[in-house]
Coordinates of C-alpha atoms in Angstrom, one line a residue:
Chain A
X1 CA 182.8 52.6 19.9
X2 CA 183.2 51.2 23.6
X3 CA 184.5 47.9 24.2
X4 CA 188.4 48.6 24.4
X5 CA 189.6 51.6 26.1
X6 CA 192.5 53.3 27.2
X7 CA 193.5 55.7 29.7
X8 CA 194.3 58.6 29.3
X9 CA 193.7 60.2 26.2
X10 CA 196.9 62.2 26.6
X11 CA 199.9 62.1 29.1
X12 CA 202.7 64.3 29.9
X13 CA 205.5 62.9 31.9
X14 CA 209.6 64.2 32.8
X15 CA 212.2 62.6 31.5
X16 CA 213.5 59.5 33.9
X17 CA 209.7 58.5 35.4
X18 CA 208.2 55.6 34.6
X19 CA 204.5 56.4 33.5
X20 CA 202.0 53.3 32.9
X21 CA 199.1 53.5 30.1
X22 CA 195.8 51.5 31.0
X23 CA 194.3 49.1 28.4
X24 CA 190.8 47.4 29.7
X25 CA 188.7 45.5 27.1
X26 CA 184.7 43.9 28.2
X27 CA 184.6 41.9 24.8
X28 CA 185.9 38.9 26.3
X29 CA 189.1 38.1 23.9
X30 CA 191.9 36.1 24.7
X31 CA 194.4 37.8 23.1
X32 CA 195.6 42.1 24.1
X33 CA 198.6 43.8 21.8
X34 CA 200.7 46.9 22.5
X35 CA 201.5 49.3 19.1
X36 CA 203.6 52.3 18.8
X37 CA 202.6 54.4 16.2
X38 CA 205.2 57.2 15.2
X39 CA 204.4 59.9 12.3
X40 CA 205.3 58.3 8.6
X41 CA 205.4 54.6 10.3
X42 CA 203.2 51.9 10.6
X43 CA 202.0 50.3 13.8
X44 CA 205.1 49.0 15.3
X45 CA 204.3 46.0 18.1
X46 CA 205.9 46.5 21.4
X47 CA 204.1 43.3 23.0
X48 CA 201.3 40.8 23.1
X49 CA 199.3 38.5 25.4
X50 CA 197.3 35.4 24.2
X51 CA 196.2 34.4 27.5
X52 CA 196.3 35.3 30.8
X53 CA 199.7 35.3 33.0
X54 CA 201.3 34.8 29.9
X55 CA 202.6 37.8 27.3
X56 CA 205.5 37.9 24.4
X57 CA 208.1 40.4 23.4
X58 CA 206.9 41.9 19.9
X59 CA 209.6 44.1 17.4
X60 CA 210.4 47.2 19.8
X61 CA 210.2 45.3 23.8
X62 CA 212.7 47.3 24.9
X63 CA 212.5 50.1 27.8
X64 CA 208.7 48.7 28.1
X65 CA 206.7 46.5 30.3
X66 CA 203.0 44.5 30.3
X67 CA 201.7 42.5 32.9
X68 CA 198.5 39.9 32.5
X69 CA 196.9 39.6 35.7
X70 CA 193.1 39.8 34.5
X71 CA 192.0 38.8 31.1
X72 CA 190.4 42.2 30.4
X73 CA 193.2 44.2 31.5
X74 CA 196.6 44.6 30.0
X75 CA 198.8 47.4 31.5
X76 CA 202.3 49.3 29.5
X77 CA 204.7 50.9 31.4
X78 CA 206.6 52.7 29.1
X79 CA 210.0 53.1 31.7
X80 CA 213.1 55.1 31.7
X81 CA 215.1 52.8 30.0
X82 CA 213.1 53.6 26.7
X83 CA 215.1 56.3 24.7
X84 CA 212.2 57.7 22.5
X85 CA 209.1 57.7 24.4
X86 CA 207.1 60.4 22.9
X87 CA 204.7 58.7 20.4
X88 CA 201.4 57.2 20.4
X89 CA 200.0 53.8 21.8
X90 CA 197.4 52.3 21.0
X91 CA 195.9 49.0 22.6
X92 CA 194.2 46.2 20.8
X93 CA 192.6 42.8 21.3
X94 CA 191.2 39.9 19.3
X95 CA 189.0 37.3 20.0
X96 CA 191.5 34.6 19.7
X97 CA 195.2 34.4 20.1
X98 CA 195.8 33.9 16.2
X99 CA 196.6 36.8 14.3
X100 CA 194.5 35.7 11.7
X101 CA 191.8 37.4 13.9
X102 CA 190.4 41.2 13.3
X103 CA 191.9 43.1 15.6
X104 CA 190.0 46.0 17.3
X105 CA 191.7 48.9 18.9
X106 CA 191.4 50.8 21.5
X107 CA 191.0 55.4 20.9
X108 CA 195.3 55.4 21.9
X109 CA 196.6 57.5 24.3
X110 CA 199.6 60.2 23.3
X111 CA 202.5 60.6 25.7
X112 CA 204.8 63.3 25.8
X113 CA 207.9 63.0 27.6
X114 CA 209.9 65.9 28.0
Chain B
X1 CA 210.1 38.3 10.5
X2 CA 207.8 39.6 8.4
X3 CA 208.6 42.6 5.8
X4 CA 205.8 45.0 4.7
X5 CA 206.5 47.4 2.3
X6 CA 203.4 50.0 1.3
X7 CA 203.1 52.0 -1.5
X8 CA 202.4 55.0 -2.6
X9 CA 202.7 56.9 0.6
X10 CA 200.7 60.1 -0.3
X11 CA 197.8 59.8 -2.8
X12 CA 195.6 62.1 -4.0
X13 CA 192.8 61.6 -6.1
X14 CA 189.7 63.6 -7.6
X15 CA 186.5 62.7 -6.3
X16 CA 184.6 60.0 -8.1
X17 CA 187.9 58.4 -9.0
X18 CA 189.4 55.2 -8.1
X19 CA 192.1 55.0 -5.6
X20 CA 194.6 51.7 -5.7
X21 CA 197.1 51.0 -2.9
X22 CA 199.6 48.3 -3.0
X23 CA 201.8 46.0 -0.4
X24 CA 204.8 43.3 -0.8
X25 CA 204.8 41.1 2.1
X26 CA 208.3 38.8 2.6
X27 CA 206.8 35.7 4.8
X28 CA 205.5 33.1 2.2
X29 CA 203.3 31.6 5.5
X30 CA 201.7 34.7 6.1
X31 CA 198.1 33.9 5.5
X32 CA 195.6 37.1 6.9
X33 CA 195.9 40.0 5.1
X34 CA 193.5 43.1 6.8
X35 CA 193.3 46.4 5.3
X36 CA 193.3 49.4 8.0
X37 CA 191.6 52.7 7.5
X38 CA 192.5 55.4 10.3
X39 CA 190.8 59.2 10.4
X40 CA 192.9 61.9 11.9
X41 CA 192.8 61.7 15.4
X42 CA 191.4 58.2 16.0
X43 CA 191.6 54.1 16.1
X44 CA 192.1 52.4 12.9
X45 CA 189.7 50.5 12.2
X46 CA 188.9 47.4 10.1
X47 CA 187.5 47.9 6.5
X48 CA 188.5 44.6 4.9
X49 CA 190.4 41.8 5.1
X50 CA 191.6 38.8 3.1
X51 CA 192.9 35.7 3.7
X52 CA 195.6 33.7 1.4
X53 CA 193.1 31.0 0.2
X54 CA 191.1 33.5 -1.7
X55 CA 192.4 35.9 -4.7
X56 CA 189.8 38.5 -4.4
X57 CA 187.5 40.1 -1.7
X58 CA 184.9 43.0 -2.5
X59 CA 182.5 44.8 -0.2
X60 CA 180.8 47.5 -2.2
X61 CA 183.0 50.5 -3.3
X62 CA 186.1 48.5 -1.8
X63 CA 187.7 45.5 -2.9
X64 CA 191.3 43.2 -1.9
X65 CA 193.4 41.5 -4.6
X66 CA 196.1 39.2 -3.3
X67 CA 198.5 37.1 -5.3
X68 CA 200.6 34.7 -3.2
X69 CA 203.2 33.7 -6.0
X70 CA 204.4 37.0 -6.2
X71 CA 203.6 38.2 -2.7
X72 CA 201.9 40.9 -2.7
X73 CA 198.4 42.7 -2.6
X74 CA 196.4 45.4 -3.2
X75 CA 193.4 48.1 -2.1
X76 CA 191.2 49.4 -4.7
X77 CA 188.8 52.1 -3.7
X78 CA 186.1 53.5 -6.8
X79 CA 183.9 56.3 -7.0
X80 CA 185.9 57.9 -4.0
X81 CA 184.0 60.2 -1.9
X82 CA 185.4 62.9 0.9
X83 CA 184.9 60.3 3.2
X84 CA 187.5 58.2 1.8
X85 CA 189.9 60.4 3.0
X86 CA 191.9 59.0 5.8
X87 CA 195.5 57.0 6.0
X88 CA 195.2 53.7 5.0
X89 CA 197.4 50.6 6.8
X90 CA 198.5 47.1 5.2
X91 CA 199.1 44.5 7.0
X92 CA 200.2 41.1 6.8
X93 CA 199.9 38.1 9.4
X94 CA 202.5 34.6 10.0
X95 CA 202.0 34.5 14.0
X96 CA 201.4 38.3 14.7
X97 CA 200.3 41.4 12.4
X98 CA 203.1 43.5 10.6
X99 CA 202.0 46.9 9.3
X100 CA 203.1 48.7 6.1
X101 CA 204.2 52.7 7.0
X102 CA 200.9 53.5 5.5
X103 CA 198.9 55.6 3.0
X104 CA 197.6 59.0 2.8
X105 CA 194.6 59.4 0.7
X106 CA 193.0 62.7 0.5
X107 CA 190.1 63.0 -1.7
X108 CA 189.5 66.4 -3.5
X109 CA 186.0 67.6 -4.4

């Protein structure tokens, strides 16, 4: 294990507050995703980044957020707007920004919003 | 986009036994096809993976069949052991990963 981690393991937030989940990786790869994983579903993807200061909407963008600012580091905030928010996220990254690559994720982190 | 469709969702199978799991993909460019295995409570994690120039892939008790004409591919597990048990994830890559709903394969002793 090591290499990507999130922060924290689980999160309880109130309806209406915005709540941002950490993603930090050391295994210097271009590219960071965002997944939703819900019981019975697959991982659903929310957004990704190939390269610093640049990141792309994936299947379910809405009511969420990522910003790109460091190449190990790439930040959700999971806002109000998003009308389900209870679910599990889990972070990856991959050495290049193909997605032909293995992609190796980060332990998740379970929010609760109630 | 990219359709993934993952079957059986539950399986259950006696120790020793083989386990096969099958996928349908809809993107004829999709051309990385990774097989996910996830324990209860933590990250998936890579077990295999194939890619749409090759028809088969095996590393030891696992092995990937893919056939690109009629899009779609499979995970076989033999002599299945405890261990095995976990859910298992599809996927299928054109210019970002798409997941099946995934499979859950408990192993009996």
């Amino acid at each position: 294990d090591g290499g990507i981690t999130q922060s924290p393991k689980y999160l309880f937030r109130k309806e209406g507050q915005n709540v941002t989940l950490s993603c930090e990786q050391n295994l210097n790869h271009d590219a960071m995703y965002w997944y939703r994983q819900d019981p019975g579903q697959g991982l659903r993807l929310i957004y990704y980044s190939q390269i610093v200061n640049d990141f792309q909407k994936g299947d379910i963008a809405e009511g969420y957020s990522v910003s790109r600012e460091k190449k190990e580091s790439f930040p959700l905030t999971v806002t109000s707007a998003q009308k389900n928010p209870t679910a599990f996220y889990l972070c990856a990254s991959s050495i290049a920004p193909d997605s032909s690559y293995e992609q190796y994720f980060g332990p998740g982190t379970r929010l609760t919003v109630t | 986009g990219e359709n993934v469709e993952q079957h059986p969702s539950t399986l259950s199978v006696q120790e020793g036994d083989s386990a096969v799991i099958k996928c349908t993909y809809s993107d004829s460019a999709s051309n990385y096809f990774p097989w996910y295995k996830q324990e209860l409570g933590k990250r998936p994690q890579l077990i295999i993976d194939i890619r749409s120039n090759v028809g088969e892939k095996k590393d030891q008790r696992i092995a990937v069949t893919l056939n690109k004409t009629a899009k779609h591919f499979s995970l076989h597990i033999t002599e299945t052991q405890p261990e095995d048990s976990a859910v298992y994830f599809c996927a299928a890559a054109d210019y970002k990963l798409s997941f099946g709903a995934g499979t859950t394969v408990t192993v009996r002793a």
